[in-house]
Each structure stands twice: as C-alpha cells, then as structure tokens.
Amino acid sequence: MESGTVETSTTAVNGSNESSDPPPAERIEVLNPANGQTVDSIEVDTPETIAATVARVRANQAEWEAMGIEGRYHWLGKLRDWILDNGEQIADTMQAETGKVRGDIFMDLGYVADLINFYGTKAERFIGDETVRPHSALVASKKLLIRYRPHPVVGVISPWNFPLAMGLGDSIPALQAGAAVVVKPSEFTPLSLIKVIKAWKEEIGAPDVFDCVHGTGEAGGALIDNVDYVQFTGSDRTGRKVMARAAETLTPVSLELGGKDPMIVLSDADVDRAANAAAWGGMVNSGQLCISVERVYVEEPVYDEFVAKLTKEVSGLRQGADGRKPEKDVGAMTSPNQSAVVEDHVNDALANGAKALTGGKRGDGPGDYFEPTVLVDVDHSMKVMRDETFGPVVGVMKVRDSEQALELANDSRYGLAASVFGEKARAERVARRVEAGSVNVNDVIINMAAMGVPMGGWKQSGIGYRHGEPGIKKYCRIESTVVTRFAGKREPSWYPYTKARRGLVNRISQAVNARDLKRRLGLRG
Ligand code: NAD
C-alpha cells in the first residue's frame, strides 16, 4: 500500500451470520509516511457512537462551566504539565503518524503548552462578566451585565499537518471558556490526540468533558449534526461542505482554511535574513503549514542575490527520517494526496516555462518525500502561484517595484498570512496594504506564536479568528442581563393604556430623546 494512505476495512462477519451482535466496527490503518509501515489502527465511529459521545460530554458540561475560569485552568494546567513531562513520548507518536522530522515537532508541543497558559491567564479579561453603563435615562436605574456563556458542546474538526496544535489547540480556548469539546482529528493522524485525551481522562482524571471521535468526512458530518458550534481547520474545499452542513441546523462555524502566502522582499531588505526566512518559511514541516511561504516577489535590484542565497540554503537541507535526535531538516509528506497535488503544481510550472533551481520532483523511497524545491521563471498563469501547493516548494518572481509586488501578492483568492522584508518603516508601509489576516515584517510564521493578536483568514482563507480575544469569545454566546434595582408595582409603559399614562410615556420619551431644550420641554422645534 502507498505510504500514508488511509485504508478502511470492514472486518464484519459476512451475511450468513445470524447472530444479533453488531458487526465489528470498521477500522482505519494509520501509516508512517516516512516508511509506509502500519503504526496502528483505530475504530471508525458511526453516527450513533458520535451522537452518544456528544451526549455524554454534554451531560457534564454544566458542572464544568460552573467551575469558573480558575477551576478550569486548574485542569488545563495539569494537562500542560502532563504534556511537558511526556514530550518525548508524544513526539515519538507524532513522528510515526506524520513523518515529521524531530525539529518540526516543537511547533506542536510548545504551542499547546503556551496556549494553555495564554488563555488560562487572560480568560478573565477576555470573557469575564462586563458591566455596562446605561446609555439613556430610560434605563438609568438598571444594572446592565454582559456575560459570556459557552456554546455547550464544541465540535473541532482538524487536519493532519499539526495533529496537536490544531486538534488540541482549537480545543483549549473552548474548554477554558466552559464548553465541552469533541474533536474529530484527521483520519491520517489521530494517534497523538488519542494519547492526550487518554491522559486527560485516565492519568490526570479531569472531568469528562473532552473526547474524540474518528473517521473520515462522514464522521465529521455526523459531529457537525450534534454539536452547538463547529471549529473547522482544513481546506477551503471541505470548509464549504462544513458550512453547508452546519447551515442545516443553523450551527455557527469558524473556518480556518488554506493559504497561498506571499513574501515581498524589498530592495533595502537584509537579503541573507530574507533568503533564510524564505527557506525555513517555505520548507518547515515540508511546506505543510497553512501559513508557509508559497510565493516570493523580489524587487529587481536584489533579485539575483536573493535567488542565489535561497537556492544555496534550500539545496543544503537534509531530507529524510530522523529519530529522537534531530538530524534532518525536511520530513515526509504526511498525506499521499498532498504529494500528488505538489507534483501536479511543479510539473505544470515546469511544462509552462518555469525552472527548478533545486529539487523539482518526488524523493527516492522508501517513504513519501518531495524534494525541497525553488522555482523561478514562474507567473500567475501557473497553479504553483495561484493554488495552495502545501508542499516544500517556493516560486520566486522578479518585480519592478513594491507596487507590482503588492499587486501580485494581492492577486489571490486566499488571504491568510504574508511577510514583508525591508527597511522597517518602508516594509511596515507595504505590509499595511497586503490583503491578509496576518502580516509579518522581517519575519515569517511568527504570528502563530504571537497569541495576543488574532489570526484568521481573509477572502477564501476563512471565517473567524483564533488567538487573542476573538479566539475565545467565538466559543461563547453573549447573555445580556438587565437587573432592576428600584421598582414600583408597575412601569408607566405597562397596562393599562390610559391617556394620562400614554402622555407621561411620550413626555419622558421626548425629554430623553430630544437634543435641544425646546423639544425636551415638549415644544415643537
Ligand atoms: P481537509 O479539508 O481535507 O480535512 C480536514 C478535516 O476535515 C479532516 O479531519 C477530514 O476528515 C475532515 N472532513 C473531510 N470532509 C469532511 C466533510 N465533508 N465534513 C466534515 N469534515 C470533513 O484538510 P487536510 O488535507 O486535512 O488539511 C490541509 C488543509 O488544512 C490545507 O488547506 C491547509 O491550509 C489547511 N490548514 C489551515 C490552517 C489554518 O489555520 N488556516 C491550519 C492548518 C491547516
């Protein structure tokens, strides 16, 4: 079997079996993309088992919510400690299911620990009760409160590129907000998350408000049908289906979708830094990162120098599998479907006049690899500059000036993230005009670690945000509370409607709403 392929099998006894026992569940084999070998297999959930899991955590959610922000941080803090204490073992599992090199794993583990602390310490500020001053004399005597109450059960549907940063990462603010969470991880990479959730339940002994279910798109659909809020991370193609399915039950969604992130290199950039950033930003996690650098626009005066330095850096990268000791730079392609996309984009570019200065084809087996690739002589008629490649490939174009760079950078249906390299003030001015949810100046990908600022896609890169205040508020419903402090037996606006009472109401309304003295006194202007 091709490495990384998801193989589903039904091991049910055939139709001649008259027993009333339910047939054995369908299973999915999880394969190591670095060598094609089976790592483990998992049971596929049915719509019934998914509904039952959601119902079970739903039953415990009210108690979880009632624990308050500190009470929930207590348990999430224990999870952080468990992750920190068991980092090597989790990394072993993640390496086996993804084919990542060891050096790429820190992005998952460090991120989730940081995220737990971020929301644990900021949640009170972001979603604590707010008191609002009454805006008008009509409600001046009332106490006005905004409370952020969680959607009871959040369904998280996650991709294969960062099994914990996405599957667990998107669960953390939801749990901190007081929701129960059920995750459907990618069918390609469910094992790291299974390990964490097992620890949550068995080793940490945390409340039963966090679980996962398994399967392909069908399981994702069943989860959507049962939860109160959907956090989806994946391709824009699937994002559309998720939104349509959620529309059937009017379930709100947040969608973190694909990108085609541009980098702009201005003539006054530190070219060494820009080239090293493009190499790491384009190849990290084998380019399987939604905010990886996919296309680069370089101002003419520094183009040759940039391309030479980028090519040297990329061609020196060590590709392959390593173990606990980080000995390689670029790992495997986690999903075999993705290798086919990458190959198609590169071949399309090469067939239409592009040149590969390094790489350009699949790596030699065993395992599923694509060589780190730098393409030049590319243009926007080519897939590699238009569609999400999601592989270790960057296309580089020479541009006349920053205006042309911006025009090309913004010529995309995506708008997830971007980077601009150059003299700080000038680069910042250019960054303001890039159409993307996050722009890094003189750095790449770092916005993912800057949790104080929201991260979300413009255009077809998504709806909603993770990180910052919006990243936890989205999991909450606003409950406005209006408390009457002083009151008689009835209000002037209540029954009975008599002439005198209506007159009083009208006079009060006029006095409150008029902005000039004459009208306030009940006279015409
Ligand atoms: P995908 O869209 O194929 O799958 C994502 C998840 O959706 C998987 O768990 C899958 O089983 C599930 N799914 C598939 N069909 C479904 C359906 N009809 N209903 C419900 N769920 C369904 O994406 P992928 O290939 O796993 O991941 C790669 C994509 O994810 C890339 O486009 C990448 O840019 C994107 N991504 C985005 C971000 C971000 O923050 N914006 C982060 C990581 C990855």
XYZ file of C-alpha atoms and ligand atoms in Angstrom:
569
model
C 0.000 0.000 0.000
C 1.180 3.530 -0.735
C 2.612 5.202 2.318
C 0.316 7.480 4.287
C -2.801 6.079 2.626
C -5.825 5.649 4.817
C -7.105 2.158 4.445
C -10.560 1.450 5.804
C -11.690 -2.106 6.167
C -14.809 -3.797 7.389
C -13.928 -6.935 9.250
C -17.566 -7.759 9.864
C -18.658 -11.369 9.628
C -20.489 -11.938 6.345
C -24.266 -12.004 5.860
C -24.615 -15.681 6.761
C -24.011 -14.791 10.388
C -27.403 -14.972 12.075
C -26.123 -13.555 15.370
C -27.773 -10.360 16.591
C -24.394 -8.977 17.732
C -23.492 -5.729 15.989
C -20.867 -6.224 13.286
C -17.299 -5.404 14.290
C -16.515 -1.784 13.631
C -14.750 -0.548 10.550
C -11.118 0.329 11.204
C -8.642 2.812 9.756
C -4.970 1.957 9.468
C -2.568 4.708 10.354
C 0.638 4.518 8.358
C 4.034 6.093 8.828
C 4.648 8.217 5.715
C 8.406 8.034 6.296
C 8.495 4.281 5.639
C 4.997 3.155 4.647
C 4.656 0.845 7.639
C 1.497 0.484 9.717
C 1.722 2.296 13.046
C -1.668 1.386 14.463
C -5.312 1.134 13.542
C -8.316 2.917 15.008
C -12.004 2.168 15.158
C -14.252 4.309 12.980
C -17.179 5.914 14.795
C -20.700 5.606 13.486
C -23.234 8.467 13.583
C -24.749 6.692 16.616
C -21.493 6.469 18.583
C -20.698 10.085 17.708
C -24.104 11.226 18.975
C -23.563 9.202 22.155
C -20.124 10.750 22.778
C -21.508 14.254 22.328
C -24.439 13.472 24.631
C -22.089 12.116 27.306
C -19.839 15.189 27.453
C -22.886 17.454 27.137
C -24.253 15.956 30.339
C -21.099 17.051 32.196
C -20.761 20.496 30.651
C -22.870 22.483 33.126
C -20.675 21.372 36.002
C -17.558 22.221 34.011
C -18.915 25.676 33.252
C -19.818 26.203 36.896
C -16.176 25.593 37.915
C -15.313 29.048 36.615
C -12.245 30.221 34.766
C -9.779 29.380 37.554
C -11.299 25.952 38.170
C -10.998 25.051 34.504
C -7.443 26.425 34.268
C -6.572 24.124 37.162
C -7.342 21.094 34.963
C -5.895 22.564 31.786
C -2.736 23.402 33.754
C -2.480 19.740 34.723
C -2.763 18.861 31.051
C 0.049 21.340 30.244
C 2.236 19.712 32.891
C 1.468 16.250 31.545
C 2.400 17.373 28.018
C 5.650 18.926 29.265
C 6.506 15.780 31.244
C 5.709 13.418 28.360
C 7.001 15.468 25.420
C 9.370 12.813 24.103
C 6.753 10.053 24.036
C 4.165 12.286 22.381
C 6.786 13.355 19.859
C 7.559 9.688 19.074
C 3.891 9.037 18.298
C 3.540 12.204 16.265
C 6.675 11.469 14.293
C 5.391 7.990 13.495
C 1.999 9.168 12.214
C 3.188 12.271 10.333
C 6.728 11.537 9.126
C 7.824 14.887 10.569
C 11.446 15.455 11.453
C 12.084 15.905 15.171
C 12.904 19.579 14.749
C 9.387 20.306 13.456
C 7.622 18.693 16.421
C 8.311 21.590 18.809
C 5.811 23.663 16.847
C 3.037 21.408 18.139
C 4.168 20.781 21.703
C 5.493 24.230 22.656
C 2.462 25.823 21.076
C -0.198 23.966 23.044
C 1.570 24.487 26.389
C 1.873 28.220 25.659
C -1.768 28.366 24.563
C -2.994 26.807 27.812
C -1.129 29.466 29.795
C -2.218 32.263 27.483
C -5.936 31.592 27.804
C -5.692 30.424 31.404
C -4.296 33.784 32.462
C -6.189 36.013 30.010
C -9.650 34.431 30.022
C -10.964 36.603 32.863
C -10.074 39.730 30.875
C -11.475 38.326 27.613
C -14.678 36.638 28.772
C -15.220 37.741 32.365
C -18.536 39.460 33.163
C -18.727 43.031 31.892
C -20.764 45.818 33.474
C -22.127 48.341 31.014
C -23.183 51.915 31.814
C -26.789 52.545 30.769
C -26.816 54.671 27.642
C -30.022 56.549 28.400
C -32.119 57.910 31.242
C -34.837 55.370 30.354
C -32.691 52.531 31.687
C -30.516 54.607 34.029
C -31.679 52.773 37.115
C -30.868 49.325 35.720
C -27.728 47.303 36.241
C -26.521 46.060 32.844
C -24.320 42.996 32.540
C -22.779 41.110 29.637
C -21.963 37.502 30.348
C -20.083 35.198 28.009
C -21.670 31.775 28.226
C -20.091 28.920 26.253
C -21.718 27.029 23.434
C -22.334 23.827 25.414
C -20.566 21.414 23.065
C -17.966 22.499 20.538
C -17.011 20.155 17.716
C -13.434 20.552 16.494
C -12.573 19.097 13.093
C -8.862 19.164 12.414
C -6.323 18.467 9.648
C -3.252 16.230 9.552
C -0.466 18.780 9.373
C -0.297 19.657 13.106
C -2.128 16.901 14.995
C -1.919 18.626 18.371
C -1.553 22.321 17.528
C -4.815 22.109 15.582
C -6.877 19.322 17.206
C -5.893 20.121 20.780
C -5.009 23.775 20.151
C -8.505 24.659 18.989
C -9.980 22.752 21.946
C -8.059 24.680 24.604
C -9.851 28.043 24.393
C -13.184 26.224 24.063
C -12.530 24.200 27.230
C -11.237 27.302 29.007
C -14.457 29.090 28.017
C -16.505 26.345 29.696
C -17.576 24.294 26.686
C -17.323 20.539 26.422
C -15.340 19.522 23.338
C -15.387 16.607 20.919
C -12.612 16.501 18.315
C -12.608 14.646 15.018
C -8.927 14.557 14.130
C -7.719 13.809 10.638
C -8.056 10.135 9.753
C -4.370 10.250 8.743
C -3.034 11.425 12.127
C -5.329 10.627 15.065
C -2.793 8.959 17.385
C -1.143 11.869 19.232
C -4.531 13.298 20.142
C -5.804 9.913 21.313
C -2.787 9.743 23.635
C -3.510 13.189 25.084
C -7.214 12.551 25.623
C -6.475 9.213 27.270
C -4.157 11.041 29.658
C -6.832 13.714 30.320
C -9.277 11.019 31.340
C -7.110 8.369 32.973
C -3.852 9.856 34.212
C -4.994 13.384 35.023
C -8.508 12.310 35.991
C -10.022 15.515 34.609
C -13.791 15.983 34.179
C -15.327 14.012 31.335
C -15.872 16.958 29.010
C -13.225 16.283 26.375
C -13.190 13.424 23.897
C -12.523 12.495 20.298
C -14.319 10.560 17.583
C -12.829 9.031 14.460
C -13.426 8.599 10.781
C -13.352 10.447 7.503
C -15.678 13.184 6.233
C -18.722 11.162 7.161
C -17.744 11.244 10.835
C -17.049 14.969 10.511
C -20.568 15.474 9.161
C -22.140 13.494 11.991
C -20.211 15.567 14.528
C -21.494 18.783 12.941
C -25.063 17.484 13.278
C -24.700 17.003 17.026
C -22.707 19.955 18.365
C -23.563 23.599 19.088
C -20.520 25.198 17.464
C -18.077 23.959 14.839
C -14.410 24.867 14.730
C -13.053 23.582 11.433
C -9.479 23.693 10.184
C -8.738 22.294 6.768
C -9.011 23.002 3.077
C -11.371 25.605 1.650
C -12.954 22.811 -0.402
C -14.030 20.951 2.747
C -14.740 24.231 4.545
C -17.555 24.912 2.088
C -19.108 21.498 2.805
C -18.779 22.033 6.555
C -20.516 25.394 6.367
C -23.322 23.948 4.231
C -23.838 21.041 6.624
C -23.843 23.363 9.653
C -26.391 25.581 7.921
C -28.902 22.732 8.130
C -29.005 23.054 11.923
C -28.071 26.776 11.974
C -24.921 25.871 13.869
C -22.317 28.645 13.922
C -18.908 27.873 12.444
C -15.393 29.188 12.490
C -13.319 28.161 9.494
C -9.507 28.238 9.356
C -8.742 27.361 5.760
C -5.940 27.281 3.258
C -3.494 29.958 2.188
C -1.107 30.961 -0.569
C 1.097 33.186 1.490
C 3.212 35.749 -0.325
C 6.564 37.125 0.808
C 7.686 40.506 -0.505
C 11.410 41.280 -0.500
C 12.182 44.984 -0.894
C 15.476 46.269 -2.257
C 16.542 47.547 1.175
C 15.992 44.171 2.880
C 18.678 42.209 4.698
C 18.908 39.701 1.858
C 20.567 36.981 3.945
C 17.773 37.106 6.501
C 15.091 37.219 3.799
C 16.585 34.207 1.974
C 16.967 32.189 5.180
C 13.407 33.107 6.155
C 12.049 32.038 2.764
C 13.932 28.725 3.037
C 12.627 27.945 6.520
C 9.197 29.507 5.952
C 8.732 27.546 2.738
C 10.128 24.189 3.818
C 9.266 23.884 7.517
C 7.043 20.883 8.137
C 7.719 20.049 4.469
C 5.724 23.118 3.485
C 2.610 21.552 5.005
C 1.699 24.624 7.001
C -1.218 26.887 6.207
C 0.971 29.964 6.729
C 4.090 28.708 4.971
C 5.768 30.902 2.362
C 4.484 29.716 -1.009
C 5.405 32.570 -3.357
C 8.037 35.301 -3.219
C 8.166 38.668 -5.024
C 11.601 40.277 -5.039
C 12.454 43.818 -6.133
C 14.751 43.803 -9.135
C 17.968 45.188 -7.528
C 18.247 42.287 -5.043
C 16.585 39.527 -7.078
C 19.731 37.712 -8.271
C 21.379 37.852 -4.851
C 18.185 36.631 -3.135
C 17.660 33.733 -5.544
C 21.284 32.599 -5.254
C 21.173 32.668 -1.446
C 17.768 30.964 -1.242
C 18.851 28.221 -3.654
C 22.069 27.611 -1.706
C 20.170 27.385 1.582
C 17.432 25.081 0.232
C 19.769 22.763 -1.644
C 21.738 22.248 1.572
C 18.723 20.972 3.529
C 18.893 17.378 4.724
C 15.747 15.438 3.894
C 14.650 12.147 5.405
C 13.592 10.490 8.628
C 15.293 11.021 11.937
C 14.500 9.838 15.427
C 14.748 11.491 18.793
C 17.986 13.189 17.751
C 17.265 15.973 15.233
C 19.461 15.034 12.299
C 17.279 16.027 9.351
C 15.681 19.292 8.274
C 12.801 18.313 5.985
C 10.485 15.383 6.619
C 7.925 13.368 4.694
C 4.673 14.331 3.023
C 2.069 13.352 5.583
C -0.827 12.764 3.203
C -0.222 10.977 -0.109
C -2.989 13.033 -1.683
C -0.895 16.083 -0.960
C 2.191 14.717 -2.738
C 0.096 14.345 -5.865
C -1.016 17.993 -5.619
C 2.569 19.188 -5.130
C 3.798 17.115 -8.056
C 0.984 18.407 -10.253
C 1.783 22.060 -9.414
C 5.508 21.647 -10.037
C 5.006 19.732 -13.288
C 2.505 22.318 -14.502
C 5.030 25.091 -13.806
C 7.917 23.231 -15.457
C 5.786 22.439 -18.511
C 4.961 26.128 -18.873
C 8.480 27.509 -18.752
C 9.448 27.560 -15.073
C 12.889 26.329 -13.954
C 13.661 24.332 -10.813
C 16.947 25.674 -9.401
C 16.913 22.867 -6.865
C 14.531 19.940 -6.292
C 11.530 19.593 -8.574
C 10.437 16.005 -8.089
C 9.414 13.325 -5.608
C 12.228 11.984 -3.464
C 13.553 8.447 -3.737
C 11.801 5.929 -1.481
C 11.269 4.449 0.948
C 8.673 6.833 2.260
C 6.751 9.654 0.696
C 9.016 12.660 0.100
C 9.073 15.656 -2.210
C 12.403 17.367 -2.736
C 12.745 20.907 -1.341
C 12.189 22.976 -4.467
C 12.904 26.521 -5.650
C 11.154 27.558 -8.841
C 11.927 30.651 -10.920
C 10.515 31.995 -14.192
C 7.059 31.453 -12.728
C 3.978 33.599 -13.321
C 0.361 33.791 -12.211
C -0.916 31.601 -15.032
C 0.666 28.659 -13.201
C -1.032 26.619 -10.469
C 2.041 26.922 -8.266
C 1.469 30.680 -7.951
C -2.329 30.513 -7.689
C -3.478 27.409 -5.823
C -2.372 26.153 -2.429
C 0.601 23.812 -3.008
C 1.098 22.777 0.634
C 4.484 21.240 -0.016
C 8.193 22.129 0.136
C 8.062 24.431 -2.893
C 8.532 28.177 -3.323
C 8.071 30.083 -6.551
C 10.100 33.297 -6.900
C 9.236 36.219 -9.205
C 11.231 39.334 -10.015
C 9.199 42.557 -9.663
C 9.815 46.127 -10.828
C 8.923 47.761 -7.515
C 6.805 47.433 -4.386
C 3.657 48.446 -6.289
C 3.975 45.470 -8.604
C 4.849 43.236 -5.653
C 1.655 44.295 -3.865
C -0.447 43.871 -6.977
C 0.791 40.288 -7.376
C 0.704 39.462 -3.653
C -2.947 40.550 -3.535
C -3.832 38.737 -6.747
C -5.106 35.658 -4.894
C -8.369 34.192 -3.680
C -6.583 33.482 -0.388
C -5.600 35.963 2.324
C -4.267 34.039 5.311
C -0.831 35.486 6.102
C 2.067 37.259 4.398
C 5.510 38.671 5.104
C 7.411 41.760 4.003
C 11.187 42.143 4.264
C 12.853 45.529 4.003
C 13.808 48.678 5.902
C 11.411 48.671 8.845
C 9.358 51.806 8.161
C 9.055 51.110 4.446
C 8.273 47.434 4.993
C 5.579 48.392 7.502
C 4.006 50.767 4.969
C 3.944 47.986 2.369
C 2.607 45.493 4.968
C -0.417 47.723 5.600
C -1.513 47.245 2.009
C -1.255 43.447 1.877
C -4.633 41.716 1.850
C -4.138 39.113 4.570
C -5.279 38.419 8.103
C -1.698 38.480 9.445
C 1.421 40.140 8.073
C 4.907 39.581 9.479
C 7.514 42.272 8.939
C 11.069 40.917 8.643
C 9.973 37.517 9.913
C 7.854 34.566 8.800
C 5.215 32.435 10.566
C 5.927 34.175 13.875
C 2.352 35.492 14.089
C 1.336 31.931 15.077
C 3.324 32.395 18.316
C 2.122 35.959 18.939
C -1.101 34.842 20.619
C -2.049 38.324 21.743
C -3.014 39.185 18.172
C -5.815 37.320 16.397
C -5.054 35.075 13.443
C -7.629 34.405 10.761
C -8.079 34.300 7.034
C -9.394 36.994 4.720
C -11.153 36.141 1.470
C -11.401 32.359 0.983
C -8.892 31.627 3.750
C -11.542 31.525 6.404
C -14.192 32.957 8.638
C -13.394 33.873 12.220
C -10.198 34.039 14.246
C -8.081 32.043 16.611
C -5.849 33.641 19.282
C -6.370 36.901 21.126
C -9.736 37.913 22.476
C -11.759 36.726 19.450
C -10.134 33.281 19.730
C -12.019 32.529 22.969
C -15.031 34.817 22.569
C -16.086 32.883 19.487
C -16.836 29.878 21.694
C -19.263 31.950 23.756
C -22.772 33.221 23.378
C -23.495 36.664 24.756
C -26.021 36.707 27.543
C -27.142 40.222 28.400
C -28.628 40.638 31.850
C -30.695 43.680 32.805
C -31.243 43.912 36.552
C -33.938 46.144 38.014
C -32.697 47.834 41.138
C -35.591 50.143 42.127
C -39.166 49.369 41.156
C -42.791 50.037 41.953
C -45.704 47.745 41.290
C -45.835 48.617 37.612
C -43.981 50.680 34.986
C -45.625 53.641 33.187
C -45.336 51.765 29.876
C -47.234 48.715 31.139
C -51.033 48.218 31.202
C -53.447 49.827 31.467
C -53.000 52.133 28.458
C -54.762 55.276 29.606
C -54.485 58.729 28.134
C -52.651 60.036 31.195
C -50.131 57.177 31.266
C -49.504 57.351 27.498
C -48.994 61.099 27.808
C -46.449 60.568 30.580
C -44.559 57.991 28.497
C -44.499 60.304 25.485
C -43.235 63.206 27.577
C -40.471 61.066 29.083
C -39.507 59.767 25.633
C -39.417 63.302 24.212
C -37.344 64.590 27.134
C -34.857 61.749 26.793
C -34.506 61.649 23.011
C -34.620 65.353 22.093
C -31.264 67.044 21.690
C -32.444 70.635 22.097
C -34.049 72.362 25.066
C -37.310 73.339 23.317
C -38.163 69.786 22.334
C -37.019 68.473 25.692
C -39.640 70.724 27.260
C -42.277 69.192 24.975
C -42.473 72.085 22.495
C -42.125 71.852 18.709
C -38.805 72.926 17.179
P -9.252 18.552 4.669
O -10.161 19.691 4.402
O -9.109 17.501 3.651
O -9.666 17.798 6.022
C -9.758 18.466 7.247
C -10.643 17.655 8.197
O -11.979 17.665 7.696
C -10.266 16.186 8.338
O -10.431 15.815 9.687
C -11.277 15.483 7.448
O -11.547 14.144 7.818
C -12.498 16.338 7.677
N -13.502 16.273 6.609
C -13.339 15.913 5.313
N -14.512 16.002 4.649
C -15.426 16.441 5.541
C -16.811 16.745 5.467
N -17.479 16.632 4.310
N -17.439 17.173 6.577
C -16.764 17.317 7.741
N -15.445 17.048 7.887
C -14.788 16.617 6.792
O -7.841 19.219 5.035
P -6.468 18.478 5.269
O -5.980 17.978 3.952
O -6.591 17.545 6.405
O -5.540 19.707 5.751
C -4.849 20.552 4.890
C -5.586 21.864 4.743
O -5.769 22.468 6.023
C -4.808 22.880 3.935
O -5.672 23.527 3.048
C -4.304 23.851 4.987
O -4.035 25.152 4.507
C -5.427 23.838 5.952
N -4.997 24.345 7.265
C -5.411 25.586 7.641
C -4.986 26.112 8.846
C -5.403 27.495 9.295
O -5.177 27.815 10.449
N -5.981 28.307 8.452
C -4.161 25.346 9.669
C -3.774 24.083 9.261
C -4.206 23.587 8.037
